[in-house]
Coordinates of N, CA and C in Angstrom, one line a residue:
M456 N 8.9 9.3 0.8 CA 8.3 8.7 1.9 C 7.9 7.7 1.8
I457 N 7.7 6.3 2.8 CA 7.2 5.3 2.5 C 6.1 5.1 3.4
L458 N 5.1 4.3 3.5 CA 4.2 3.9 4.5 C 4.1 2.5 4.9
E459 N 4.2 2.3 5.9 CA 4.3 0.6 7.0 C 3.1 0.9 7.8
L460 N 2.5 -0.3 7.3 CA 1.3 -0.7 8.2 C 1.0 -2.0 8.6
D461 N 0.5 -2.1 9.9 CA 0.6 -3.6 10.6 C -1.3 -3.3 10.9
C462 N -2.0 -4.1 9.8 CA -3.6 -4.0 10.2 C -3.8 -5.4 10.9
G463 N -4.5 -5.1 12.0 CA -5.1 -5.9 12.9 C -6.7 -6.6 12.7
N464 N -7.2 -7.3 13.9 CA -8.4 -7.4 13.1 C -9.4 -6.1 13.6
S465 N -8.9 -5.2 14.5 CA -9.5 -3.8 15.2 C -9.0 -2.7 15.1
L466 N -7.6 -2.9 15.0 CA -6.7 -1.4 14.7 C -6.0 -1.4 13.7
I467 N -5.3 -0.6 13.4 CA -4.2 -0.4 12.3 C -3.3 0.6 12.9
K468 N -1.7 -0.1 12.9 CA -0.9 0.8 13.2 C -0.1 1.1 12.3
W469 N 0.1 2.5 11.9 CA 0.8 3.0 11.0 C 1.9 4.0 11.2
R470 N 3.1 4.2 9.8 CA 4.1 4.9 10.3 C 4.2 5.5 9.0
V471 N 4.5 6.9 8.7 CA 5.6 6.9 7.6 C 7.0 7.4 7.9
L472 N 7.7 6.9 6.6 CA 9.2 7.0 7.0 C 9.9 8.0 5.8
N473 N 11.1 8.2 6.3 CA 11.9 9.1 5.0 C 12.5 8.0 4.7
V474 N 12.5 8.2 3.2 CA 13.2 7.3 2.1 C 14.8 7.0 2.6
E475 N 15.5 7.9 2.6 CA 16.9 8.2 2.8 C 17.3 7.8 4.2
S476 N 16.4 8.0 5.0 CA 17.2 7.8 6.6 C 16.4 6.9 7.2
C477 N 15.3 6.5 6.9 CA 14.3 5.4 7.3 C 13.8 6.2 8.8
A478 N 14.0 7.6 9.0 CA 13.6 7.9 10.0 C 12.1 8.3 10.2
G479 N 11.3 8.2 11.3 CA 10.0 7.9 11.6 C 9.4 9.9 11.4
L480 N 8.4 10.2 10.6 CA 8.2 11.2 10.3 C 6.7 11.3 11.0
A481 N 5.8 10.3 11.0 CA 4.3 10.4 12.0 C 4.2 8.9 11.8
G482 N 3.2 9.1 12.6 CA 2.5 7.5 13.1 C 1.2 7.4 13.8
G483 N 1.0 6.4 13.9 CA -0.3 6.7 15.0 C -1.0 5.4 14.7
V484 N -2.0 5.2 15.6 CA -3.2 3.8 15.7 C -4.8 4.3 15.4
V485 N -5.3 3.7 14.3 CA -6.4 4.2 13.7 C -7.4 2.9 14.0
D486 N -8.4 3.0 13.9 CA -9.7 1.9 14.2 C -10.5 1.9 12.8
S487 N -10.4 2.4 11.6 CA -10.9 1.7 10.2 C -10.1 2.4 8.9
D488 N -10.5 1.8 7.9 CA -9.4 2.2 6.8 C -9.9 4.3 6.4
E489 N -10.9 4.2 7.1 CA -11.5 6.0 6.6 C -10.6 6.6 7.7
A490 N -10.4 6.4 8.9 CA -9.7 7.2 10.0 C -8.2 7.0 9.5
L491 N -8.1 6.0 9.1 CA -6.2 6.1 8.4 C -6.0 7.1 7.2
L492 N -7.0 7.2 6.0 CA -7.1 7.8 4.7 C -6.7 9.3 5.6
Q493 N -7.8 9.6 6.5 CA -7.8 11.3 7.4 C -6.6 11.3 7.9
A494 N -6.0 10.5 8.6 CA -4.6 10.5 9.4 C -3.5 10.7 8.5
L495 N -3.5 10.0 7.2 CA -2.3 10.2 6.5 C -2.5 11.9 5.6
N496 N -3.8 12.0 5.3 CA -4.0 13.4 4.8 C -3.6 14.7 5.5
A497 N -3.8 14.1 6.9 CA -3.1 15.5 7.8 C -1.6 15.6 7.8
V498 N -1.2 14.5 7.3 CA 0.7 14.9 7.2 C 1.1 15.7 6.2
E499 N 1.5 16.5 6.8 CA 2.2 17.9 6.4 C 3.3 17.2 5.2
G500 N 3.0 17.6 3.7 CA 4.0 17.4 2.6 C 4.2 15.8 2.2
L501 N 2.9 15.2 2.4 CA 2.9 13.8 2.3 C 3.0 13.4 0.7
A502 N 4.4 12.4 0.5 CA 4.6 12.3 -0.8 C 4.7 11.0 -1.0
L503 N 4.0 9.9 -0.7 CA 4.3 8.3 -0.7 C 5.0 7.8 -1.8
V504 N 6.1 6.9 -2.1 CA 6.7 6.5 -3.2 C 6.4 4.9 -2.8
G505 N 5.9 4.5 -1.7 CA 5.7 2.9 -1.4 C 5.2 2.9 -0.6
C506 N 4.4 1.7 -0.3 CA 3.9 1.2 1.0 C 3.9 -0.5 1.3
R507 N 4.3 -0.6 2.1 CA 4.2 -2.1 2.7 C 3.3 -2.3 3.9
L508 N 2.5 -3.4 4.0 CA 1.7 -3.6 4.7 C 1.5 -5.2 5.3
V509 N 1.4 -5.6 6.5 CA 0.9 -6.9 7.0 C -0.4 -6.5 7.5
S510 N -1.4 -8.0 7.0 CA -2.8 -8.0 7.4 C -3.1 -9.1 8.2
V511 N -4.0 -9.1 8.9 CA -4.3 -10.7 9.4 C -6.0 -10.5 9.2
R512 N -6.2 -9.5 8.3 CA -7.6 -9.4 8.0 C -8.2 -10.2 6.9
S513 N -9.0 -10.4 6.6 CA -9.7 -11.1 5.7 C -9.1 -10.8 4.1
D514 N -9.0 -11.5 2.8 CA -8.3 -11.2 1.8 C -8.8 -10.2 1.3
A515 N -10.5 -9.9 1.2 CA -11.4 -8.9 1.1 C -11.1 -7.5 1.3
E516 N -10.7 -7.6 2.7 CA -10.9 -6.4 3.8 C -9.3 -5.8 3.3
T517 N -8.6 -6.6 3.3 CA -6.8 -6.5 2.6 C -6.9 -5.9 1.4
A518 N -7.6 -6.5 0.1 CA -7.7 -6.0 -0.9 C -8.3 -4.3 -1.2
A519 N -9.4 -4.7 -0.2 CA -10.2 -3.0 -0.2 C -9.3 -1.9 0.2
L520 N -8.3 -2.4 1.2 CA -7.5 -1.3 1.7 C -6.3 -1.2 1.0
V521 N -6.0 -2.2 -0.2 CA -4.8 -2.1 -0.8 C -5.2 -0.9 -1.8
E522 N -6.7 -1.3 -2.6 CA -7.2 -0.4 -3.6 C -7.4 1.1 -2.8
L523 N -7.9 1.7 -1.7 CA -7.9 2.8 -1.2 C -6.6 3.6 -1.4
L524 N -5.5 3.0 -0.8 CA -4.2 3.4 -0.8 C -3.7 3.7 -1.9
Q525 N -3.8 3.1 -3.0 CA -3.6 3.0 -4.6 C -4.0 4.0 -5.2
S526 N -5.2 4.1 -4.8 CA -6.0 5.1 -5.7 C -6.1 6.7 -5.2
S527 N -6.0 6.7 -3.9 CA -5.4 8.1 -2.7 C -4.0 8.5 -3.1
F528 N -3.2 7.7 -3.3 CA -1.8 8.4 -3.2 C -0.9 7.9 -4.5
G529 N -1.6 6.6 -5.5 CA -0.9 6.3 -6.5 C 0.6 5.7 -6.2
A530 N 0.5 4.8 -5.0 CA 2.1 4.3 -4.6 C 1.8 2.6 -4.9
V531 N 3.0 2.3 -5.1 CA 3.0 0.8 -5.1 C 2.6 0.3 -3.9
V532 N 2.0 -0.9 -3.9 CA 1.6 -1.4 -2.3 C 2.0 -2.6 -2.1
L533 N 3.0 -3.0 -1.4 CA 3.0 -4.7 -1.2 C 2.8 -5.1 -0.1
C534 N 2.2 -6.3 0.1 CA 1.5 -7.3 1.1 C 2.4 -8.1 1.3
A535 N 2.8 -8.4 2.5 CA 3.7 -9.5 3.2 C 2.8 -10.6 3.0
Q536 N 3.4 -11.9 2.6 CA 2.8 -13.2 2.2 C 3.5 -14.3 3.4
P537 N 2.9 -15.6 3.4 CA 3.5 -16.5 4.6 C 4.8 -17.0 3.5
T538 N 5.9 -17.1 4.5 CA 7.2 -17.8 4.0 C 7.5 -18.8 4.8
Q539 N 8.1 -20.0 4.4 CA 9.2 -21.1 5.1 C 10.1 -20.2 6.0
V540 N 10.8 -19.3 5.1 CA 12.1 -19.2 5.7 C 12.1 -17.6 5.2
L541 N 12.7 -16.8 6.0 CA 13.0 -15.3 6.2 C 13.8 -14.5 7.1
G542 N 14.9 -14.3 6.1 CA 15.6 -13.3 7.3 C 16.4 -14.3 8.0
G543 N 16.8 -15.3 7.6 CA 17.8 -16.4 8.4 C 16.7 -17.6 9.5
V544 N 15.2 -16.8 9.4 CA 14.5 -17.5 10.5 C 13.6 -18.4 9.6
R545 N 13.6 -20.1 10.2 CA 13.2 -20.9 9.6 C 11.6 -21.4 10.0
N546 N 10.4 -20.9 9.6 CA 9.0 -21.0 10.4 C 8.8 -22.7 11.5
G547 N 8.6 -22.4 12.3 CA 8.5 -24.0 12.9 C 7.2 -24.3 13.1
Y548 N 6.4 -23.9 12.3 CA 4.9 -24.2 12.2 C 4.8 -25.8 10.9
D549 N 4.2 -26.6 11.6 CA 3.6 -28.0 10.8 C 3.3 -27.3 9.3
E550 N 2.1 -26.4 9.3 CA 1.6 -25.5 8.4 C 2.4 -24.2 8.3
Y551 N 3.2 -24.2 7.7 CA 3.5 -22.5 8.0 C 3.0 -21.3 7.7
A552 N 1.8 -21.7 6.9 CA 1.4 -20.5 6.4 C 0.0 -20.1 7.3
R553 N 0.1 -20.8 8.3 CA -1.0 -21.0 9.6 C -0.3 -20.1 10.5
L554 N 0.9 -20.0 10.4 CA 1.4 -18.9 11.8 C 0.8 -17.5 11.2
G555 N 0.3 -16.8 12.3 CA -0.2 -15.6 12.0 C 1.2 -14.5 11.4
L556 N 0.6 -13.7 10.5 CA 1.5 -12.9 9.6 C 2.6 -11.9 10.7
D557 N 1.4 -11.1 11.3 CA 2.2 -10.3 12.3 C 3.0 -10.6 13.3
R558 N 2.7 -12.1 13.9 CA 3.5 -12.8 14.9 C 4.8 -13.3 14.2
W559 N 4.8 -13.8 12.8 CA 5.9 -14.1 11.9 C 6.8 -13.2 11.8
L560 N 6.1 -11.9 11.3 CA 7.3 -11.0 11.2 C 8.0 -10.5 12.4
A561 N 7.2 -10.3 13.6 CA 7.9 -10.1 15.0 C 9.0 -10.8 15.3
V562 N 8.9 -12.3 14.8 CA 10.0 -13.2 14.9 C 11.0 -12.9 14.5
V563 N 10.7 -12.5 13.2 CA 12.1 -12.5 12.3 C 12.5 -11.4 12.5
G564 N 11.7 -10.0 12.9 CA 12.4 -8.7 13.5 C 13.1 -8.9 14.6
A565 N 12.7 -9.7 15.3 CA 13.6 -9.8 16.7 C 14.7 -11.0 16.7
Y566 N 15.1 -11.8 15.5 CA 16.4 -12.4 15.0 C 17.1 -11.6 14.5
Q567 N 16.7 -10.7 13.3 CA 17.3 -9.7 12.8 C 18.4 -8.8 13.8
L568 N 17.5 -8.3 14.9 CA 18.0 -7.5 16.2 C 18.9 -8.4 16.7
S569 N 18.8 -9.2 17.3 CA 19.5 -10.1 18.4 C 20.9 -11.2 17.5
G570 N 20.6 -11.6 16.3 CA 21.6 -12.3 16.0 C 21.8 -13.6 16.6
G571 N 21.1 -14.2 17.2 CA 20.9 -15.2 18.2 C 19.5 -15.7 18.8
A572 N 19.5 -16.7 19.6 CA 18.7 -17.2 20.2 C 17.7 -15.9 21.0
C573 N 16.5 -16.2 21.1 CA 15.8 -15.0 21.5 C 14.3 -15.6 21.6
L574 N 13.6 -15.0 22.9 CA 12.1 -15.1 23.1 C 11.4 -13.7 22.5
V575 N 10.3 -14.1 21.7 CA 9.7 -13.2 21.2 C 8.1 -13.0 22.4
L576 N 8.0 -11.8 23.2 CA 6.9 -11.7 23.5 C 5.9 -10.7 23.5
D577 N 4.5 -11.0 22.5 CA 4.0 -9.9 22.1 C 2.4 -9.7 22.8
L578 N 2.4 -8.6 23.9 CA 1.2 -8.7 24.7 C 0.5 -7.5 24.0
G579 N -0.7 -8.1 23.0 CA -1.8 -7.6 22.7 C -3.1 -7.9 23.1
T580 N -3.7 -8.0 22.1 CA -5.4 -8.7 22.5 C -5.0 -10.0 22.6
A581 N -4.3 -11.0 22.1 CA -3.5 -12.1 22.4 C -2.4 -12.1 22.9
V582 N -1.9 -12.7 23.8 CA -0.7 -12.8 23.9 C 0.1 -13.9 23.3
T583 N 1.1 -13.8 23.1 CA 2.1 -14.9 22.0 C 3.6 -14.8 22.5
A584 N 4.0 -16.1 22.9 CA 5.3 -16.3 23.1 C 6.0 -17.1 22.0
D585 N 7.3 -16.6 21.5 CA 7.7 -17.5 20.4 C 8.9 -17.7 20.8
F586 N 9.8 -18.8 20.6 CA 11.0 -19.6 20.8 C 12.2 -19.7 19.6
V587 N 13.0 -18.9 19.3 CA 14.0 -18.7 18.1 C 15.6 -19.4 18.7
A588 N 15.9 -20.5 18.4 CA 17.3 -21.0 18.2 C 18.1 -19.9 17.6
A589 N 19.4 -20.0 17.8 CA 20.9 -19.3 17.5 C 21.1 -19.7 16.0
N590 N 20.6 -20.8 15.7 CA 20.6 -20.8 14.1 C 19.4 -20.2 13.2
G591 N 18.6 -19.9 14.0 CA 17.2 -19.2 13.5 C 16.3 -20.2 13.0
E592 N 16.4 -21.4 13.7 CA 14.9 -22.4 13.8 C 13.9 -21.7 14.7
H593 N 12.9 -21.3 14.2 CA 11.8 -21.1 15.1 C 11.6 -22.5 16.0
L594 N 11.1 -22.6 17.1 CA 11.1 -23.7 17.8 C 9.1 -23.8 18.2
G595 N 8.4 -22.9 17.8 CA 7.3 -22.7 18.1 C 6.8 -22.0 19.3
G596 N 6.0 -21.7 19.4 CA 5.4 -21.2 20.8 C 4.2 -21.2 21.5
Y597 N 3.8 -20.3 22.1 CA 2.6 -20.4 22.8 C 1.6 -19.4 23.0
I598 N 0.1 -19.4 22.9 CA -0.7 -18.2 22.8 C -1.9 -18.1 24.1
C599 N -2.2 -16.7 24.6 CA -3.1 -17.3 25.6 C -4.4 -15.9 25.7
P600 N -4.8 -15.6 26.0 CA -5.6 -14.1 26.3 C -5.1 -13.3 26.7
G601 N -5.0 -12.4 25.7 CA -4.4 -11.0 26.5 C -5.5 -10.3 27.7
L602 N -4.6 -9.1 27.8 CA -5.8 -8.3 29.2 C -7.2 -7.8 28.5
P603 N -7.2 -7.4 27.1 CA -8.4 -6.9 26.9 C -9.6 -8.1 26.6
L604 N -9.2 -9.4 26.3 CA -10.0 -10.6 25.8 C -10.2 -11.2 27.6
M605 N -9.1 -11.1 28.5 CA -9.7 -11.5 29.8 C -10.6 -10.8 30.4
R606 N -10.5 -9.2 30.2 CA -11.4 -8.6 30.9 C -12.7 -8.6 30.0
N607 N -12.5 -8.7 29.2 CA -13.9 -8.4 28.2 C -14.8 -9.7 28.6
Q608 N -14.3 -11.0 28.7 CA -14.3 -12.2 29.4 C -15.4 -11.9 30.2
L609 N -14.7 -11.4 31.3 CA -14.8 -10.9 32.8 C -16.3 -10.6 32.5
R610 N -16.4 -9.5 31.7 CA -17.6 -8.3 31.8 C -18.7 -9.0 31.2
T611 N -18.6 -9.8 30.1 CA -19.3 -10.5 29.6 C -20.2 -11.6 30.3
H612 N -19.3 -12.4 31.1 CA -20.1 -13.4 31.7 C -20.4 -13.2 33.1
T613 N -19.7 -12.1 33.8 CA -20.4 -12.1 35.1 C -20.6 -10.9 34.9
R614 N -22.1 -11.1 35.6 CA -23.5 -10.1 35.8 C -22.7 -8.6 36.7
R615 N -22.1 -8.7 37.6 CA -21.8 -7.7 38.4 C -20.6 -7.0 38.4
I616 N -19.6 -7.4 37.3 CA -18.6 -6.8 36.8 C -18.8 -5.6 35.7
R617 N -18.9 -4.5 36.0 CA -19.2 -3.5 35.2 C -18.3 -2.3 35.2
Y618 N -17.5 -2.0 34.4 CA -16.9 -0.4 34.7 C -16.4 -0.2 33.5
D619 N -15.9 1.2 33.1 CA -15.4 1.7 32.2 C -14.1 1.5 31.8
D620 N -13.6 2.1 30.7 CA -12.4 2.0 30.2 C -11.2 3.0 31.0
I621 N -11.6 4.1 31.3 CA -11.0 5.0 32.5 C -10.7 4.7 33.5
S622 N -11.6 3.6 34.0 CA -11.8 3.1 35.4 C -10.5 2.1 36.0
A623 N -10.4 1.3 34.4 CA -9.9 0.2 34.1 C -8.1 1.1 34.1
E624 N -7.8 2.0 33.7 CA -6.8 2.5 33.3 C -5.9 2.9 34.5
R625 N -6.9 3.6 35.4 CA -6.6 4.3 37.0 C -6.4 3.0 37.6
A626 N -7.0 1.8 37.4 CA -6.7 0.7 38.4 C -5.4 0.1 38.5
L627 N -4.7 0.1 37.0 CA -3.5 -0.1 36.9 C -2.1 0.4 37.3
H628 N -2.6 1.5 37.9 CA -1.3 2.5 38.4 C -0.9 1.6 39.7
S629 N -1.6 0.8 40.4 CA -0.8 0.0 41.1 C -1.4 -1.7 41.2
L630 N -0.8 -2.3 41.5 CA -0.7 -3.6 41.6 C -1.1 -4.2 43.0
Q631 N -1.3 -3.5 44.1 CA -2.0 -4.0 45.3 C -3.1 -4.6 45.1
P632 N -3.5 -5.3 46.1 CA -4.6 -6.1 46.1 C -5.8 -5.1 46.1
G633 N -6.6 -5.3 45.1 CA -7.8 -4.7 44.7 C -8.9 -4.3 45.9
R634 N -9.2 -3.4 46.0 CA -10.3 -2.9 47.2 C -11.7 -2.6 46.4
S635 N -11.9 -3.1 45.1 CA -12.8 -2.8 44.3 C -12.7 -3.8 43.5
T636 N -14.2 -3.8 42.6 CA -14.0 -4.6 41.4 C -13.0 -4.5 40.2
V637 N -13.0 -3.3 39.7 CA -12.3 -3.4 38.8 C -10.7 -2.9 39.1
E638 N -10.8 -2.9 40.6 CA -9.2 -3.0 40.7 C -8.5 -4.5 40.8
A639 N -9.3 -5.2 41.4 CA -9.1 -6.7 41.5 C -9.0 -7.4 40.3
V640 N -10.3 -6.8 39.4 CA -9.9 -7.9 37.6 C -8.7 -7.3 36.9
E641 N -8.7 -5.8 37.2 CA -7.6 -5.6 36.0 C -6.1 -5.8 37.1
R642 N -5.6 -5.6 38.1 CA -4.9 -6.1 38.7 C -4.5 -7.6 38.5
G643 N -5.5 -8.4 38.8 CA -5.5 -9.5 39.0 C -5.2 -10.2 37.2
C644 N -5.6 -9.7 36.2 CA -5.1 -9.8 34.9 C -3.9 -9.4 34.4
A645 N -3.6 -8.2 35.2 CA -2.2 -7.8 34.9 C -1.1 -9.1 35.5
L646 N -1.5 -9.5 36.9 CA -0.6 -10.4 37.5 C -0.6 -11.4 36.5
M647 N -1.7 -12.0 35.9 CA -1.7 -13.2 35.3 C -0.5 -12.8 33.8
L648 N -0.5 -12.0 33.4 CA 0.3 -11.8 32.2 C 1.8 -11.8 32.6
R649 N 2.0 -11.4 33.9 CA 3.0 -11.0 34.2 C 3.8 -12.6 34.4
G650 N 3.0 -13.7 35.4 CA 3.1 -14.9 35.4 C 3.3 -15.5 34.3
F651 N 2.7 -15.3 33.2 CA 2.9 -15.8 31.7 C 4.2 -15.8 31.4
A652 N 4.7 -14.5 31.3 CA 5.7 -13.9 30.7 C 7.0 -14.7 31.5
L653 N 6.8 -14.7 32.9 CA 8.1 -15.2 33.6 C 8.3 -16.8 33.4
A654 N 6.8 -17.3 33.1 CA 6.9 -18.9 33.0 C 7.7 -18.7 31.4
Q655 N 7.5 -18.3 30.4 CA 8.3 -18.2 29.4 C 9.6 -18.1 29.3
V656 N 10.1 -17.2 30.4 CA 11.4 -17.0 30.0 C 12.3 -18.2 31.2
E657 N 11.6 -18.9 31.9 CA 12.4 -19.8 32.7 C 12.5 -20.9 31.8
L658 N 11.3 -21.2 30.8 CA 11.2 -22.4 29.9 C 12.7 -22.0 28.8
A659 N 12.8 -20.8 28.3 CA 13.9 -20.3 27.7 C 15.2 -20.6 28.5
R660 N 15.1 -20.3 29.4 CA 16.4 -20.6 30.6 C 16.9 -22.5 30.9
E661 N 15.7 -22.7 30.8 CA 16.4 -24.5 30.3 C 16.4 -25.1 29.1
R662 N 16.4 -24.4 28.3 CA 16.9 -24.6 26.7 C 18.3 -23.9 26.6
W663 N 18.7 -22.7 27.2 CA 19.6 -22.0 26.5 C 20.5 -21.5 27.5
G664 N 20.2 -21.5 28.9 CA 21.0 -20.9 29.8 C 20.4 -19.6 29.9
E665 N 21.7 -18.5 29.9 CA 21.1 -17.3 30.3 C 21.7 -16.5 28.8
D666 N 21.9 -17.2 27.6 CA 22.4 -16.8 26.3 C 21.3 -16.7 25.4
F667 N 20.4 -15.9 25.6 CA 19.3 -15.5 25.0 C 18.9 -14.2 24.9
T668 N 18.0 -13.3 24.4 CA 17.3 -12.1 24.4 C 16.0 -12.0 24.5
V669 N 15.3 -11.4 25.3 CA 14.2 -11.4 25.6 C 13.6 -10.2 24.8
Y670 N 12.8 -10.1 23.9 CA 11.8 -8.9 23.4 C 10.5 -8.9 23.9
L671 N 10.2 -7.5 24.2 CA 9.0 -7.2 24.2 C 8.0 -6.3 23.3
T672 N 6.9 -6.9 22.9 CA 5.9 -5.9 22.0 C 4.5 -5.7 21.9
G673 N 4.0 -5.2 21.5 CA 2.3 -5.0 21.8 C 2.1 -4.3 22.8
G674 N 0.9 -3.7 22.9 CA 0.4 -2.3 23.5 C 0.2 -2.4 25.2
D675 N 0.5 -3.7 25.6 CA 0.4 -4.1 27.1 C 1.8 -4.5 27.6
A676 N 3.0 -4.2 26.3 CA 4.2 -5.0 26.9 C 5.0 -4.0 28.5
A677 N 4.6 -2.8 28.7 CA 4.8 -2.1 29.8 C 4.4 -2.8 31.1
L678 N 3.3 -3.6 31.0 CA 3.0 -4.2 32.2 C 3.6 -5.4 32.6
V679 N 4.4 -5.5 31.9 CA 5.4 -6.9 32.0 C 6.7 -6.8 32.2
S680 N 7.2 -5.3 31.7 CA 8.6 -4.9 31.4 C 9.2 -4.8 33.0
E681 N 8.4 -4.2 34.1 CA 9.1 -4.4 35.1 C 9.8 -5.5 35.9
V682 N 8.9 -6.8 35.5 CA 9.3 -7.8 36.0 C 10.2 -8.7 35.3
L683 N 10.7 -8.0 34.1 CA 11.6 -8.5 33.0 C 12.7 -7.4 32.8
P684 N 13.7 -7.0 33.3 CA 14.4 -5.9 33.3 C 15.5 -6.0 32.2
R685 N 15.8 -7.1 31.8 CA 17.0 -7.1 30.6 C 16.0 -7.4 29.5
A686 N 14.5 -7.7 29.1 CA 13.9 -7.6 28.1 C 14.2 -6.3 27.3
R687 N 14.3 -6.6 26.0 CA 14.1 -5.2 25.1 C 13.0 -4.9 25.1
L688 N 12.4 -3.4 25.3 CA 11.3 -3.4 24.5 C 11.1 -2.7 23.1
V689 N 10.5 -3.4 22.1 CA 10.7 -3.1 20.8 C 9.5 -2.7 20.2
S690 N 8.5 -1.7 20.4 CA 7.4 -1.5 19.9 C 6.7 -1.6 18.5
D691 N 8.3 -1.6 17.3 CA 7.8 -1.5 16.4 C 8.4 -2.8 15.6
L692 N 8.4 -3.8 16.4 CA 9.3 -5.1 16.0 C 8.6 -5.9 14.8
V693 N 7.3 -5.7 14.5 CA 7.0 -6.0 13.3 C 7.3 -5.4 12.1
F694 N 7.4 -4.4 12.4 CA 7.8 -3.3 10.9 C 9.5 -3.7 10.8
V695 N 10.3 -4.5 12.0 CA 11.4 -4.8 11.3 C 11.6 -5.7 10.3
G696 N 10.5 -6.8 10.9 CA 10.0 -7.9 10.0 C 9.7 -7.6 8.9
L697 N 8.5 -6.6 8.6 CA 8.2 -6.0 7.6 C 8.8 -5.7 6.5
A698 N 10.1 -5.0 6.8 CA 11.2 -4.5 5.9 C 12.0 -5.6 4.8
L699 N 11.9 -6.6 5.6 CA 12.6 -7.7 5.0 C 11.3 -8.5 4.0
A700 N 10.4 -8.8 4.8 CA 9.5 -9.1 3.6 C 8.8 -8.5 2.5
C701 N 9.0 -7.2 2.6 CA 8.4 -6.6 1.6 C 9.6 -5.3 1.0
P702 N 10.3 -5.7 0.5 CA 11.3 -4.7 0.4 C 11.3 -4.0 -0.8
L703 N 11.4 -2.4 -0.5 CA 10.9 -1.0 -1.6 C 12.3 -0.9 -2.4
P704 N 12.1 -0.6 -3.4 CA 13.3 -0.3 -4.5 C 13.9 1.3 -4.0
G705 N 15.0 1.1 -3.7 CA 15.6 2.5 -3.5 C 15.6 2.5 -1.8
V706 N 15.1 1.7 -0.9 CA 14.7 2.1 0.5 C 15.5 1.0 1.4
R707 N 16.4 1.5 2.3 CA 17.2 0.4 3.0 C 16.4 -0.7 3.9

């Protein structure tokens, strides 16, 4: 078994794969190193031969997690590092190491799946759009606040906007004009995400015509999938790139 981790600033996405088939055996999302350890210990018959991870945390936080995994499971732990070229993709940033590692691996993963020009839309805490040409040249991209950031900014800076997460989830069952503050905020933010996504597709069309593939990933990808029916929803896009960045002996 191998363990793959995508360590964000607040959450850790994890999955355990079968070594021979690379089929998923278990997985989930946790909010701390301790919760990750608890979730892994609950996996029946867990026997890790290796682990690979991508982290946008500080070096100290990442090192602490690596030490925890090594001491708990005795497995080799590989960490993705910035690279200028990976999987046929050339990093488009002037300072390639400044491109977020999770974003970079999603771009690499999308190009591996498409084999041609692609637009990668990652809808998480922040929303990112990245353009990759057919020859693997990463052309750069855009970043804007995601739904959690937009929601929290309105809650923080507008005194009369107060509601809980359950109410927010219910409000998104429709995108009709809101008849309460929670509906107006949640639906307005969702429509902003859709507008951003559609604008990126138009930019891609201006460059490539119709000869490109759109990939959606991230926790809020479903909010825009309806207006992008041709897009491919790949929840584990980062892990596709991670497998190239951190190959493990004996694992395909």
